[in-house]
PDB file of C-alpha atoms in Angstrom:
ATOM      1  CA  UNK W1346       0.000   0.000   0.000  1.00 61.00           C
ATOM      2  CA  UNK W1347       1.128   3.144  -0.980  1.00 59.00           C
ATOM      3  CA  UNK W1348       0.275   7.087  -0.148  1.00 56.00           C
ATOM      4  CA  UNK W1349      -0.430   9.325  -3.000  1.00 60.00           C
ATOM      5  CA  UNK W1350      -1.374  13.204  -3.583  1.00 57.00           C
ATOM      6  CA  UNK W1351      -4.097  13.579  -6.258  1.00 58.00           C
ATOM      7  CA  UNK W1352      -5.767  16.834  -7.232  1.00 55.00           C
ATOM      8  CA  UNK W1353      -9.615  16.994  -5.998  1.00 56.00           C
ATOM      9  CA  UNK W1354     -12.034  17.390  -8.824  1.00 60.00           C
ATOM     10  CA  UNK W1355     -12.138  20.950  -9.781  1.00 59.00           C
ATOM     11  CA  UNK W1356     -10.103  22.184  -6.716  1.00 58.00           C
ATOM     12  CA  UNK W1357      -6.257  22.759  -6.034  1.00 64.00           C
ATOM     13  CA  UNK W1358      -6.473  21.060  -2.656  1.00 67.00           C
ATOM     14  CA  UNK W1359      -4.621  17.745  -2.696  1.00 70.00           C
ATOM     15  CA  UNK W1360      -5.727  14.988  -0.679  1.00 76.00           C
ATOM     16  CA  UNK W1361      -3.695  11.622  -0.032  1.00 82.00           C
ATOM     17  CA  UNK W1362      -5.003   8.616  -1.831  1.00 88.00           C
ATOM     18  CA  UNK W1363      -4.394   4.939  -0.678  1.00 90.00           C
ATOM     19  CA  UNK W1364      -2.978   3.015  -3.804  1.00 93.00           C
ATOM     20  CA  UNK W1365      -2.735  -0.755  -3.236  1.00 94.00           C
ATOM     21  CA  UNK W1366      -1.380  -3.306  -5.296  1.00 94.00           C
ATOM     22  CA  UNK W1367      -4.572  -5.818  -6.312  1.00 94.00           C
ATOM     23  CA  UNK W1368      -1.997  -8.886  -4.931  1.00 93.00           C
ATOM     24  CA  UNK W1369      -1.750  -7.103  -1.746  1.00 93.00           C
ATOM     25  CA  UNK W1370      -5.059  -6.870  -1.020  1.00 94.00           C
ATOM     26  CA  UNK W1371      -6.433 -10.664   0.141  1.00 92.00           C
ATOM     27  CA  UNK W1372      -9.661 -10.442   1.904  1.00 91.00           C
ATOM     28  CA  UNK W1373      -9.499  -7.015   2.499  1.00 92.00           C
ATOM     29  CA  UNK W1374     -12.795  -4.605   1.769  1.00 94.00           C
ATOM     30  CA  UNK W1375     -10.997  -0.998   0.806  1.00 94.00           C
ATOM     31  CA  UNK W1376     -13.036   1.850   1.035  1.00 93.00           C
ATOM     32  CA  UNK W1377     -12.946   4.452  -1.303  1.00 93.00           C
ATOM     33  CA  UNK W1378     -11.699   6.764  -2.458  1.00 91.00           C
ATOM     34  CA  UNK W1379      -8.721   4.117  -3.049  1.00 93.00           C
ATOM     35  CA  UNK W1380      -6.555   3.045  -6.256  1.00 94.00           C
ATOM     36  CA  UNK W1381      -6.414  -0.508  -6.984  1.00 95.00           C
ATOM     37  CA  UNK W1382      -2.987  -1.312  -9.390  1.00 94.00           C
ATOM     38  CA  UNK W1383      -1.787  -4.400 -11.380  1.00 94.00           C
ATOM     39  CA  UNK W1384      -0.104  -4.961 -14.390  1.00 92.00           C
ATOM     40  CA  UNK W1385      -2.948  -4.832 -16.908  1.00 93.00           C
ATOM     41  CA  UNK W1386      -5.023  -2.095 -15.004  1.00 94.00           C
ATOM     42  CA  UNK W1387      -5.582   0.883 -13.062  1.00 94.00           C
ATOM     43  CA  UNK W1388      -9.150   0.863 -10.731  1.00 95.00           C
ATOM     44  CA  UNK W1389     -10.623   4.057  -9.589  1.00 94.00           C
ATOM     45  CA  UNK W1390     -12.492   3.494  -6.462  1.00 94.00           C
ATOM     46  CA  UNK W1391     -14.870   6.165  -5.429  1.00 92.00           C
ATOM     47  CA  UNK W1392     -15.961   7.583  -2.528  1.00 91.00           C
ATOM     48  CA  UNK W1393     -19.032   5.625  -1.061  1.00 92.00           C
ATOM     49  CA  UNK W1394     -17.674   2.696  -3.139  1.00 94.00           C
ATOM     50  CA  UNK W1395     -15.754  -0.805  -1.801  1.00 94.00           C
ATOM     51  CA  UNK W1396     -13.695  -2.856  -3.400  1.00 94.00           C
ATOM     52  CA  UNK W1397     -13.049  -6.512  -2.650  1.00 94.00           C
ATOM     53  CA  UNK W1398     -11.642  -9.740  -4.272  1.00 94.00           C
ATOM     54  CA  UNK W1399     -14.019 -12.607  -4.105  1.00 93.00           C
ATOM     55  CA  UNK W1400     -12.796 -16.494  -3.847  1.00 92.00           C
ATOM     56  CA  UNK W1401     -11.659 -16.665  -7.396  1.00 92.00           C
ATOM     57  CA  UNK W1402      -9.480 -13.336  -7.414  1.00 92.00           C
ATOM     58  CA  UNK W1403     -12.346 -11.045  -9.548  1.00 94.00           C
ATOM     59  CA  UNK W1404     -12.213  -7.898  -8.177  1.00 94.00           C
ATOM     60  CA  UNK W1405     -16.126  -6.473  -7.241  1.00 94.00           C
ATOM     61  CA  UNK W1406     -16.538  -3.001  -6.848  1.00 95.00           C
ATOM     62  CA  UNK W1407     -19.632  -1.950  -4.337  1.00 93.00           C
ATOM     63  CA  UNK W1408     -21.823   0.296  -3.773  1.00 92.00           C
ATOM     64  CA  UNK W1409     -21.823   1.387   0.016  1.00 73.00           C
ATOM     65  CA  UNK W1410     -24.984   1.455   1.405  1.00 64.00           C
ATOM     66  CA  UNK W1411     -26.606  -0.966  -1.461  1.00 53.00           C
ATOM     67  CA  UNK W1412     -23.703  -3.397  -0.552  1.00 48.00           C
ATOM     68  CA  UNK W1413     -24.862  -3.631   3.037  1.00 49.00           C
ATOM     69  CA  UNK W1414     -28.764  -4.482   1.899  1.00 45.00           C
ATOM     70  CA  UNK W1415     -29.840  -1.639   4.009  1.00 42.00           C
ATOM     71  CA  UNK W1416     -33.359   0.007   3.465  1.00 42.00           C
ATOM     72  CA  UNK W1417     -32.773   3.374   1.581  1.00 43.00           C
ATOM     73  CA  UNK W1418     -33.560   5.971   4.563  1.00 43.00           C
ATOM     74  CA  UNK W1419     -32.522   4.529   7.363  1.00 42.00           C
ATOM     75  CA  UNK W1420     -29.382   4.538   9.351  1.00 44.00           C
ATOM     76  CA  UNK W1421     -28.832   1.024  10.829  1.00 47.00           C
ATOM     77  CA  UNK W1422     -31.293  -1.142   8.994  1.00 44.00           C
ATOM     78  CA  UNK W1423     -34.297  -0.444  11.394  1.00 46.00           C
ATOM     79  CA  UNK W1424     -37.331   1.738  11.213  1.00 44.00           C
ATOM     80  CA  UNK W1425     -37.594   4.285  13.341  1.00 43.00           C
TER      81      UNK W1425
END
């Protein structure tokens, strides 16, 4: 893993980005915003986005809260 400085989107503030190496990452979820690198590709994860490797080495990238099945509206999965 690896610290990087990457303008914002239409801003000069620079903000450190985690860049990980995709054999690096195992079972880890990374939350975005993160860079995922290998030799064939570069993978921009978002912020609000995951990214994980599943059993066969595919790398998913998720949605946050539709990746946690929780109701649109609510905070912890509960009404009310």
């Amino acid at each position: 893993r690896d610290l990087h400085s990457f303008p914002k989107r239409r801003s000069s503030d620079l903000r450190e980005i985690e860049v990980w190496r995709r054999v690096d990452m195992g079972a880890r979820r990374l939350e975005g915003p993160v860079v995922v690198e290998e030799e064939e590709a570069t993978t921009v994860v978002p912020p609000g986005w995951r990214a994980r490797l599943d059993e066969a080495g595919n790398l998913w990238l998720e949605r946050g809260r539709d990746s946690l099945n929780v109701p649109a509206g609510t905070e912890d999965g509960q009404d009310g």
